[in-house]
Amino acid sequence: MEPIQTVKGFRDFFPEECAVRNYIFDTWRSVARRYGFMEYEGPVLENTDLFRKKSGDEITSQLFCFTTQGKDDVSLRPEVTPSLARMATARQRDFKKPIKWFQIGSCFRYEAPQAGRTREFVQFNADILGDASPATDAELIAMAIDVMREFGVSSEDFEIRLSNREIWNGFLAQFNITAEHTATFLQIIDKIERARSEETEKKLNGIGLTLADVRAFMASADENHPAFAALRENLSARGIWQHVRIDATIVRGLAYYTGTVFEVFDRKHGLRAVAGGGRYDKLCSLMSDGKVDMPAAGFAMGDVVLKLLLEKTAGAQIKLTSALLAASSIDAYVVVVDEAQRPHALAAVQALRAAGVRIDYSFGAQKVGKQFQAAEDRKARFAIVFGAEYPEVVIKNLLARSQSAVPVAGLVEEVQKLLAEPAIGPLIA
């Protein structure tokens, strides 16, 4: 019988991959809390009608849908925004506006796995509800920029591509294009840089436009357009407007966006968008059947493309490597030279762990050399040696290649003091 493999498009997280994932999560949380966001979570499994309501029946082809034993039509969530809208509108009176929430969790889409895309992925979602001002859009863009910088991705390595759905609405009105063609038009623009010009021309002709008209308008939409004035002023005051580039092709494929839209792209490796979002002022009304009309904006960042970028970007690699080292290392390894002292060593292990020190040791009798090798393998900063000298123990600094003897009664305090000092290795000639 063949070994059972992971389901196509899903991932195992061995300790190293899990350490990378946790580093990404910790960074997301750190920046979100710095911006005053509160964490929430919704269910991974939702009624399929929740997603149909937002995107129509065709969305089911992209979902992991099934019928439960109780005959309920349910789906694994492909995104979290519909759940957010459902939750926020249900209890919006309980929260002061603006509501600033973030979420980190798995999403699932039934599509062909490829570079930067899996069927199961984790998203960081940050949303602000209850405020319709451009300051909300600016806050989210600033947060996306700070997330990238926190990962060690510099301005030379990423950019925010910014647009606004309203400028395209004005364009369509200028050419008397009816509202029934808006969704089709936006899908064409969303793919304009990837599709063949002949195909794009044919599709545009079908709704009464030409590629020349579209290209001319795109060239005229720059940072001086009135639609970007408030955002430019806000982000310039923060000193981060230089990260932004106006790009009219950014429309976001999802139909519910109503104003500002943006995506985060790397500038050197040709990866998929790292993050994307914008303003969706009508979604809460749609999801609540008109009971709650609450403006909203947000963005999402996925872990799959982000991980690729971190691995390819020099400054980010340094921070990632440091985080992996911290996750895989311990503070000290207890070396038992004299097995008669093992009970005392075990008591010290528990006392040190209770004090927050990361400790490991050999479960049984082992040669001293192997124990020190284990300490090195675990990247321990110190080795604590229990030998015939007990009740004194020897603390060896494995980085500085120095050692000192201390009474076991003062071991915890001494180790804590040593850990508080900078980790300095030996000088190399």
Tab-separated table of C-alpha atoms in Angstrom, residues 4-415:
chain	number	residue	atom	x	y	z
A	4	ILE	CA	-0.828	8.357	2.372
A	5	GLN	CA	0.182	11.809	1.123
A	6	THR	CA	-1.129	15.245	2.031
A	7	VAL	CA	-4.187	16.381	0.089
A	8	LYS	CA	-3.246	18.279	-3.091
A	9	GLY	CA	-2.733	21.970	-2.378
A	10	PHE	CA	-2.435	21.484	1.390
A	11	ARG	CA	0.761	21.668	3.459
A	12	ASP	CA	2.644	19.986	6.262
A	13	PHE	CA	4.421	22.285	8.715
A	14	PHE	CA	7.503	20.570	10.090
A	15	PRO	CA	9.230	22.460	12.948
A	16	GLU	CA	11.239	24.751	10.667
A	17	GLU	CA	8.228	25.621	8.492
A	18	CYS	CA	6.150	26.081	11.642
A	19	ALA	CA	8.793	28.472	13.006
A	20	VAL	CA	8.567	30.531	9.800
A	21	ARG	CA	4.773	30.570	10.043
A	22	ASN	CA	4.871	31.650	13.692
A	23	TYR	CA	7.377	34.406	12.882
A	24	ILE	CA	5.012	35.709	10.193
A	25	PHE	CA	2.044	35.526	12.583
A	26	ASP	CA	3.945	37.275	15.383
A	27	THR	CA	4.976	40.090	13.042
A	28	TRP	CA	1.433	40.561	11.759
A	29	ARG	CA	0.084	40.696	15.310
A	30	SER	CA	2.785	43.077	16.489
A	31	VAL	CA	2.066	45.670	13.796
A	32	ALA	CA	-1.726	45.314	14.069
A	33	ARG	CA	-1.668	45.914	17.814
A	34	ARG	CA	0.698	48.846	17.336
A	35	TYR	CA	-2.031	50.375	15.161
A	36	GLY	CA	-4.695	49.814	17.803
A	37	PHE	CA	-6.437	46.875	16.117
A	38	MET	CA	-8.192	44.156	18.114
A	39	GLU	CA	-8.065	40.495	17.099
A	40	TYR	CA	-11.189	38.502	16.207
A	41	GLU	CA	-11.915	35.144	14.588
A	42	GLY	CA	-14.814	33.615	12.709
A	43	PRO	CA	-15.642	29.995	11.884
A	44	VAL	CA	-13.652	28.162	9.216
A	45	LEU	CA	-16.913	26.547	8.055
A	46	GLU	CA	-19.782	28.807	6.959
A	47	ASN	CA	-23.145	28.383	5.247
A	48	THR	CA	-22.468	28.449	1.504
A	49	ASP	CA	-25.247	31.048	1.115
A	50	LEU	CA	-22.987	33.568	2.885
A	51	PHE	CA	-20.563	33.428	-0.037
A	52	ARG	CA	-23.304	33.197	-2.659
A	53	LYS	CA	-24.845	36.352	-1.237
A	54	LYS	CA	-21.623	38.272	-1.781
A	55	SER	CA	-20.398	36.770	-5.044
A	56	GLY	CA	-23.260	34.877	-6.730
A	57	ASP	CA	-23.715	31.187	-7.551
A	58	GLU	CA	-20.540	31.007	-9.672
A	59	ILE	CA	-18.420	31.308	-6.509
A	60	THR	CA	-19.218	27.679	-5.625
A	61	SER	CA	-16.821	26.443	-8.342
A	62	GLN	CA	-13.969	27.920	-6.266
A	63	LEU	CA	-15.110	26.534	-2.912
A	64	PHE	CA	-14.722	23.356	-0.925
A	65	CYS	CA	-18.483	22.791	-0.604
A	66	PHE	CA	-20.284	19.835	0.905
A	67	THR	CA	-23.553	18.812	2.518
A	68	THR	CA	-23.425	17.811	6.181
A	69	GLN	CA	-25.168	14.780	7.647
A	70	GLY	CA	-27.826	17.244	8.788
A	71	LYS	CA	-28.341	18.310	5.126
A	72	ASP	CA	-26.749	21.753	5.618
A	73	ASP	CA	-24.995	23.272	2.583
A	74	VAL	CA	-21.660	24.480	3.943
A	75	SER	CA	-18.242	25.570	2.644
A	76	LEU	CA	-14.746	26.099	3.967
A	77	ARG	CA	-14.202	29.849	3.882
A	78	PRO	CA	-12.337	31.206	0.815
A	79	GLU	CA	-11.929	34.574	2.532
A	80	VAL	CA	-12.918	36.161	5.834
A	81	THR	CA	-14.551	39.454	4.781
A	82	PRO	CA	-18.098	37.993	4.469
A	83	SER	CA	-17.797	36.521	7.976
A	84	LEU	CA	-16.514	39.857	9.249
A	85	ALA	CA	-19.475	41.696	7.711
A	86	ARG	CA	-21.896	39.170	9.200
A	87	MET	CA	-20.350	39.441	12.656
A	88	ALA	CA	-19.916	43.222	12.673
A	89	THR	CA	-23.433	43.993	11.482
A	90	ALA	CA	-24.968	41.565	13.984
A	91	ARG	CA	-23.442	43.413	16.952
A	92	GLN	CA	-22.358	46.767	15.550
A	93	ARG	CA	-24.177	48.675	18.309
A	94	ASP	CA	-21.923	47.011	20.895
A	95	PHE	CA	-18.763	48.566	19.460
A	96	LYS	CA	-17.644	52.183	19.228
A	97	LYS	CA	-16.819	53.398	15.744
A	98	PRO	CA	-14.538	53.103	13.996
A	99	ILE	CA	-14.213	49.367	14.548
A	100	LYS	CA	-10.586	48.317	13.974
A	101	TRP	CA	-10.261	44.536	13.829
A	102	PHE	CA	-7.669	42.093	12.542
A	103	GLN	CA	-7.702	38.330	12.022
A	104	ILE	CA	-5.192	35.595	11.136
A	105	GLY	CA	-6.475	32.254	9.898
A	106	SER	CA	-6.696	29.612	7.198
A	107	CYS	CA	-8.739	30.036	4.026
A	108	PHE	CA	-9.467	27.503	1.288
A	109	ARG	CA	-9.962	27.814	-2.464
A	110	TYR	CA	-10.489	24.972	-4.905
A	111	GLU	CA	-8.144	26.062	-7.690
A	112	ALA	CA	-5.024	24.729	-9.389
A	113	PRO	CA	-1.990	24.926	-7.069
A	114	GLN	CA	0.956	26.819	-8.595
A	115	ALA	CA	3.876	29.005	-7.551
A	116	GLY	CA	2.627	31.343	-4.830
A	117	ARG	CA	-0.815	29.741	-4.687
A	118	THR	CA	-2.073	26.784	-2.659
A	119	ARG	CA	-5.554	25.487	-1.921
A	120	GLU	CA	-5.083	26.090	1.795
A	121	PHE	CA	-3.409	29.329	2.848
A	122	VAL	CA	-3.300	31.697	5.787
A	123	GLN	CA	-4.399	35.306	5.527
A	124	PHE	CA	-3.853	38.333	7.708
A	125	ASN	CA	-6.938	40.538	7.465
A	126	ALA	CA	-7.112	44.115	8.760
A	127	ASP	CA	-10.376	46.064	8.468
A	128	ILE	CA	-11.821	49.356	9.661
A	129	LEU	CA	-15.604	49.702	9.781
A	130	GLY	CA	-17.793	52.699	10.532
A	131	ASP	CA	-15.666	55.479	9.017
A	132	ALA	CA	-16.045	56.682	5.417
A	133	SER	CA	-13.191	59.202	5.388
A	134	PRO	CA	-9.985	58.896	3.329
A	135	ALA	CA	-8.139	58.750	6.673
A	136	THR	CA	-9.305	55.128	6.991
A	137	ASP	CA	-7.811	54.251	3.602
A	138	ALA	CA	-4.574	56.007	4.568
A	139	GLU	CA	-4.395	54.152	7.894
A	140	LEU	CA	-4.693	50.780	6.147
A	141	ILE	CA	-2.109	51.630	3.487
A	142	ALA	CA	0.274	52.896	6.195
A	143	MET	CA	-0.258	49.670	8.099
A	144	ALA	CA	0.481	47.549	5.010
A	145	ILE	CA	3.696	49.540	4.482
A	146	ASP	CA	4.741	49.087	8.113
A	147	VAL	CA	4.076	45.350	7.927
A	148	MET	CA	6.460	45.077	4.982
A	149	ARG	CA	9.096	47.200	6.694
A	150	GLU	CA	8.749	45.183	9.905
A	151	PHE	CA	9.657	42.080	7.901
A	152	GLY	CA	12.798	43.851	6.666
A	153	VAL	CA	11.497	44.486	3.127
A	154	SER	CA	12.822	47.907	2.074
A	155	SER	CA	11.356	50.528	-0.266
A	156	GLU	CA	13.659	49.199	-2.999
A	157	ASP	CA	11.947	45.813	-2.724
A	158	PHE	CA	8.219	46.616	-2.639
A	159	GLU	CA	5.645	49.196	-3.651
A	160	ILE	CA	1.979	49.992	-3.104
A	161	ARG	CA	0.079	50.198	-6.383
A	162	LEU	CA	-2.898	52.455	-5.815
A	163	SER	CA	-6.058	53.145	-7.768
A	164	ASN	CA	-9.690	54.068	-7.199
A	165	ARG	CA	-12.838	52.458	-8.558
A	166	GLU	CA	-14.476	55.893	-8.811
A	167	ILE	CA	-12.086	57.092	-11.525
A	168	TRP	CA	-13.180	54.166	-13.704
A	169	ASN	CA	-16.843	54.893	-12.931
A	170	GLY	CA	-16.230	58.401	-14.277
A	171	PHE	CA	-14.548	56.968	-17.361
A	172	LEU	CA	-17.509	54.676	-18.057
A	173	ALA	CA	-19.958	57.543	-17.595
A	174	GLN	CA	-17.945	59.653	-20.056
A	175	PHE	CA	-18.398	56.975	-22.732
A	176	ASN	CA	-22.039	56.305	-21.760
A	177	ILE	CA	-21.357	52.706	-20.811
A	178	THR	CA	-24.312	51.267	-18.908
A	179	ALA	CA	-23.993	49.814	-15.405
A	180	GLU	CA	-24.694	46.271	-16.652
A	181	HIS	CA	-21.243	46.281	-18.310
A	182	THR	CA	-19.316	47.548	-15.266
A	183	ALA	CA	-18.400	44.143	-13.842
A	184	THR	CA	-17.241	42.868	-17.259
A	185	PHE	CA	-15.201	46.019	-17.821
A	186	LEU	CA	-13.464	45.782	-14.448
A	187	GLN	CA	-12.555	42.147	-15.120
A	188	ILE	CA	-10.970	43.231	-18.417
A	189	ILE	CA	-8.942	45.963	-16.692
A	190	ASP	CA	-7.902	43.563	-13.933
A	191	LYS	CA	-6.250	41.321	-16.559
A	192	ILE	CA	-5.153	43.969	-19.072
A	193	GLU	CA	-1.416	43.568	-18.385
A	194	ARG	CA	-1.549	39.770	-18.615
A	195	ALA	CA	-3.906	39.285	-21.577
A	196	ARG	CA	-3.040	39.615	-25.282
A	197	SER	CA	-3.857	43.054	-26.719
A	198	GLU	CA	-6.008	41.537	-29.477
A	199	GLU	CA	-8.160	39.699	-26.949
A	200	THR	CA	-8.502	42.794	-24.777
A	201	GLU	CA	-9.467	44.931	-27.797
A	202	LYS	CA	-12.149	42.442	-28.802
A	203	LYS	CA	-13.648	42.343	-25.306
A	204	LEU	CA	-13.640	46.136	-25.010
A	205	ASN	CA	-15.262	46.523	-28.435
A	206	GLY	CA	-18.030	44.255	-27.210
A	207	ILE	CA	-19.113	46.874	-24.652
A	208	GLY	CA	-18.497	49.918	-26.883
A	209	LEU	CA	-14.893	50.857	-25.986
A	210	THR	CA	-11.461	50.669	-27.573
A	211	LEU	CA	-8.089	49.761	-26.099
A	212	ALA	CA	-6.743	53.140	-27.218
A	213	ASP	CA	-9.425	54.939	-25.144
A	214	VAL	CA	-8.555	52.860	-22.088
A	215	ARG	CA	-4.780	53.286	-22.470
A	216	ALA	CA	-5.137	57.055	-22.905
A	217	PHE	CA	-7.197	57.303	-19.725
A	218	MET	CA	-4.766	55.143	-17.778
A	219	ALA	CA	-1.888	57.402	-18.811
A	220	SER	CA	-3.792	60.450	-17.538
A	221	ALA	CA	-4.496	58.963	-14.094
A	222	ASP	CA	-1.493	60.031	-12.006
A	223	GLU	CA	-0.900	61.137	-8.418
A	224	ASN	CA	-2.298	64.593	-9.199
A	225	HIS	CA	-5.780	63.180	-9.870
A	226	PRO	CA	-8.311	64.600	-7.341
A	227	ALA	CA	-9.282	61.067	-6.274
A	228	PHE	CA	-5.864	60.664	-4.639
A	229	ALA	CA	-5.463	64.149	-3.117
A	230	ALA	CA	-6.510	63.321	0.465
A	231	LEU	CA	-4.542	60.083	0.533
A	232	ARG	CA	-1.451	61.768	-0.852
A	233	GLU	CA	-1.642	64.519	1.767
A	234	ASN	CA	-2.113	62.047	4.629
A	235	LEU	CA	0.636	59.627	3.598
A	236	SER	CA	3.027	62.458	2.716
A	237	ALA	CA	2.572	63.854	6.235
A	238	ARG	CA	3.619	60.430	7.567
A	239	GLY	CA	6.655	60.389	5.279
A	240	ILE	CA	5.609	57.223	3.403
A	241	TRP	CA	4.035	58.454	0.146
A	242	GLN	CA	7.231	57.427	-1.669
A	243	HIS	CA	6.132	53.794	-1.306
A	244	VAL	CA	3.027	54.483	-3.436
A	245	ARG	CA	2.663	54.338	-7.226
A	246	ILE	CA	-0.576	55.153	-9.034
A	247	ASP	CA	-1.591	52.238	-11.249
A	248	ALA	CA	-5.036	52.397	-12.854
A	249	THR	CA	-4.936	48.663	-13.693
A	250	ILE	CA	-5.399	47.893	-9.993
A	251	VAL	CA	-9.151	47.419	-9.721
A	252	ARG	CA	-9.260	44.207	-7.609
A	253	GLY	CA	-11.341	41.477	-9.195
A	254	LEU	CA	-13.910	41.371	-6.379
A	255	ALA	CA	-17.068	43.246	-7.270
A	256	TYR	CA	-17.755	44.699	-3.819
A	257	TYR	CA	-15.013	47.370	-3.854
A	258	THR	CA	-16.393	50.895	-4.118
A	259	GLY	CA	-13.494	53.371	-3.885
A	260	THR	CA	-9.797	53.193	-3.061
A	261	VAL	CA	-8.130	49.922	-4.078
A	262	PHE	CA	-4.493	48.950	-3.649
A	263	GLU	CA	-2.119	46.009	-3.892
A	264	VAL	CA	1.359	45.358	-2.492
A	265	PHE	CA	3.898	44.102	-5.041
A	266	ASP	CA	7.538	43.143	-4.898
A	267	ARG	CA	9.717	45.133	-7.297
A	268	LYS	CA	12.377	42.570	-8.228
A	269	HIS	CA	11.084	39.019	-8.437
A	270	GLY	CA	7.841	39.167	-10.425
A	271	LEU	CA	5.781	37.508	-7.695
A	272	ARG	CA	2.016	37.669	-7.357
A	273	ALA	CA	0.579	40.485	-5.271
A	274	VAL	CA	1.654	40.084	-1.650
A	275	ALA	CA	-1.465	41.843	-0.349
A	276	GLY	CA	-4.492	43.711	-1.589
A	277	GLY	CA	-7.581	45.516	-0.437
A	278	GLY	CA	-9.606	48.692	-0.542
A	279	ARG	CA	-12.893	50.320	0.349
A	280	TYR	CA	-16.134	48.292	0.323
A	281	ASP	CA	-18.848	50.605	1.634
A	282	LYS	CA	-21.872	48.558	0.487
A	283	LEU	CA	-20.946	45.070	1.710
A	284	CYS	CA	-22.332	45.433	5.243
A	285	SER	CA	-25.650	46.608	3.826
A	286	LEU	CA	-25.714	43.670	1.409
A	287	MET	CA	-24.897	41.085	4.075
A	288	SER	CA	-27.483	42.488	6.513
A	289	ASP	CA	-30.258	42.858	3.906
A	290	GLY	CA	-30.108	46.634	4.272
A	291	LYS	CA	-30.470	46.686	8.055
A	292	VAL	CA	-26.962	48.055	8.684
A	293	ASP	CA	-25.383	50.501	6.241
A	294	MET	CA	-21.826	50.777	7.550
A	295	PRO	CA	-18.838	51.957	5.482
A	296	ALA	CA	-15.781	49.727	5.566
A	297	ALA	CA	-12.297	49.227	4.166
A	298	GLY	CA	-9.626	46.598	4.636
A	299	PHE	CA	-6.831	44.537	3.171
A	300	ALA	CA	-5.583	40.955	3.285
A	301	MET	CA	-2.052	39.549	3.104
A	302	GLY	CA	-1.390	35.880	2.388
A	303	ASP	CA	1.416	33.811	3.870
A	304	VAL	CA	2.382	31.878	0.716
A	305	VAL	CA	3.612	34.749	-1.485
A	306	LEU	CA	4.935	36.620	1.550
A	307	LYS	CA	7.160	33.671	2.514
A	308	LEU	CA	8.577	33.530	-1.019
A	309	LEU	CA	9.375	37.243	-0.868
A	310	LEU	CA	11.044	37.003	2.543
A	311	GLU	CA	13.258	34.175	1.307
A	312	LYS	CA	14.294	36.155	-1.784
A	313	THR	CA	14.918	39.552	-0.141
A	314	ALA	CA	18.287	40.170	1.525
A	315	GLY	CA	17.144	42.385	4.415
A	316	ALA	CA	14.174	40.148	5.147
A	317	GLN	CA	16.355	37.025	5.049
A	318	ILE	CA	18.447	38.343	7.936
A	319	LYS	CA	15.406	38.889	10.154
A	320	LEU	CA	13.881	35.568	9.110
A	321	THR	CA	17.100	33.670	9.867
A	322	SER	CA	17.360	35.371	13.247
A	323	ALA	CA	13.786	34.399	14.075
A	324	LEU	CA	14.397	30.787	13.046
A	325	LEU	CA	17.520	30.650	15.183
A	326	ALA	CA	15.614	31.976	18.186
A	327	ALA	CA	12.827	29.451	17.644
A	328	SER	CA	15.165	26.460	17.391
A	329	SER	CA	17.618	27.392	20.145
A	330	ILE	CA	17.471	26.972	23.916
A	331	ASP	CA	18.992	28.980	26.739
A	332	ALA	CA	20.879	26.155	28.455
A	333	TYR	CA	21.548	22.444	28.355
A	334	VAL	CA	22.013	20.508	31.581
A	335	VAL	CA	24.973	18.113	31.373
A	336	VAL	CA	24.967	15.275	33.918
A	337	VAL	CA	28.549	14.083	34.419
A	338	ASP	CA	27.882	12.168	37.612
A	339	GLU	CA	24.681	10.083	37.380
A	340	ALA	CA	24.436	10.201	41.194
A	341	GLN	CA	23.550	13.888	40.758
A	342	ARG	CA	20.687	13.291	38.271
A	343	PRO	CA	17.932	13.848	40.897
A	344	HIS	CA	19.515	17.223	41.741
A	345	ALA	CA	19.858	18.014	38.034
A	346	LEU	CA	16.156	17.237	37.437
A	347	ALA	CA	15.192	19.505	40.345
A	348	ALA	CA	17.294	22.297	38.783
A	349	VAL	CA	15.713	21.708	35.361
A	350	GLN	CA	12.244	22.213	36.821
A	351	ALA	CA	13.278	25.272	38.837
A	352	LEU	CA	14.887	26.904	35.798
A	353	ARG	CA	11.885	26.157	33.586
A	354	ALA	CA	9.575	27.618	36.220
A	355	ALA	CA	11.683	30.779	36.019
A	356	GLY	CA	11.145	30.951	32.240
A	357	VAL	CA	14.505	29.549	31.149
A	358	ARG	CA	14.451	27.302	28.052
A	359	ILE	CA	16.177	24.090	29.152
A	360	ASP	CA	16.886	20.662	27.706
A	361	TYR	CA	18.863	17.637	28.902
A	362	SER	CA	19.567	13.979	28.155
A	363	PHE	CA	16.823	11.634	29.395
A	364	GLY	CA	19.320	8.936	30.372
A	365	ALA	CA	23.003	8.308	31.051
A	366	GLN	CA	25.123	9.482	28.140
A	367	LYS	CA	28.773	10.221	27.491
A	368	VAL	CA	29.738	13.768	28.409
A	369	GLY	CA	30.951	14.500	24.875
A	370	LYS	CA	27.577	13.497	23.426
A	371	GLN	CA	25.788	15.740	25.896
A	372	PHE	CA	27.904	18.729	24.906
A	373	GLN	CA	27.285	17.880	21.248
A	374	ALA	CA	23.561	17.873	21.975
A	375	ALA	CA	23.938	21.304	23.597
A	376	GLU	CA	25.642	22.564	20.432
A	377	ASP	CA	23.020	20.978	18.194
A	378	ARG	CA	20.297	22.759	20.157
A	379	LYS	CA	22.253	26.033	19.863
A	380	ALA	CA	22.311	26.367	23.659
A	381	ARG	CA	23.950	29.492	25.011
A	382	PHE	CA	25.052	27.804	28.242
A	383	ALA	CA	25.804	24.327	29.537
A	384	ILE	CA	25.101	23.666	33.221
A	385	VAL	CA	27.298	20.821	34.458
A	386	PHE	CA	26.322	18.596	37.388
A	387	GLY	CA	29.351	16.602	38.537
A	388	ALA	CA	31.255	15.490	41.618
A	389	GLU	CA	31.611	19.132	42.727
A	390	TYR	CA	27.909	19.257	43.704
A	391	PRO	CA	26.455	21.286	45.506
A	392	GLU	CA	28.441	23.552	43.202
A	393	VAL	CA	27.668	23.451	39.488
A	394	VAL	CA	29.665	24.770	36.565
A	395	ILE	CA	28.060	27.148	34.062
A	396	LYS	CA	29.862	27.072	30.729
A	397	ASN	CA	29.273	29.951	28.298
A	398	LEU	CA	29.310	28.070	24.992
A	399	LEU	CA	29.621	31.261	22.951
A	400	ALA	CA	32.373	33.031	24.888
A	401	ARG	CA	34.115	29.750	25.829
A	402	SER	CA	34.267	30.777	29.491
A	403	GLN	CA	32.969	29.180	32.660
A	404	SER	CA	32.207	29.849	36.311
A	405	ALA	CA	31.221	27.751	39.360
A	406	VAL	CA	28.152	28.697	41.412
A	407	PRO	CA	26.304	27.141	44.383
A	408	VAL	CA	23.225	25.289	43.184
A	409	ALA	CA	21.129	27.365	45.604
A	410	GLY	CA	21.874	30.476	43.530
A	411	LEU	CA	21.698	28.784	40.101
A	412	VAL	CA	18.391	30.253	38.921
A	413	GLU	CA	19.381	33.816	39.780
A	414	GLU	CA	22.827	33.409	38.178
A	415	VAL	CA	21.428	31.978	34.941
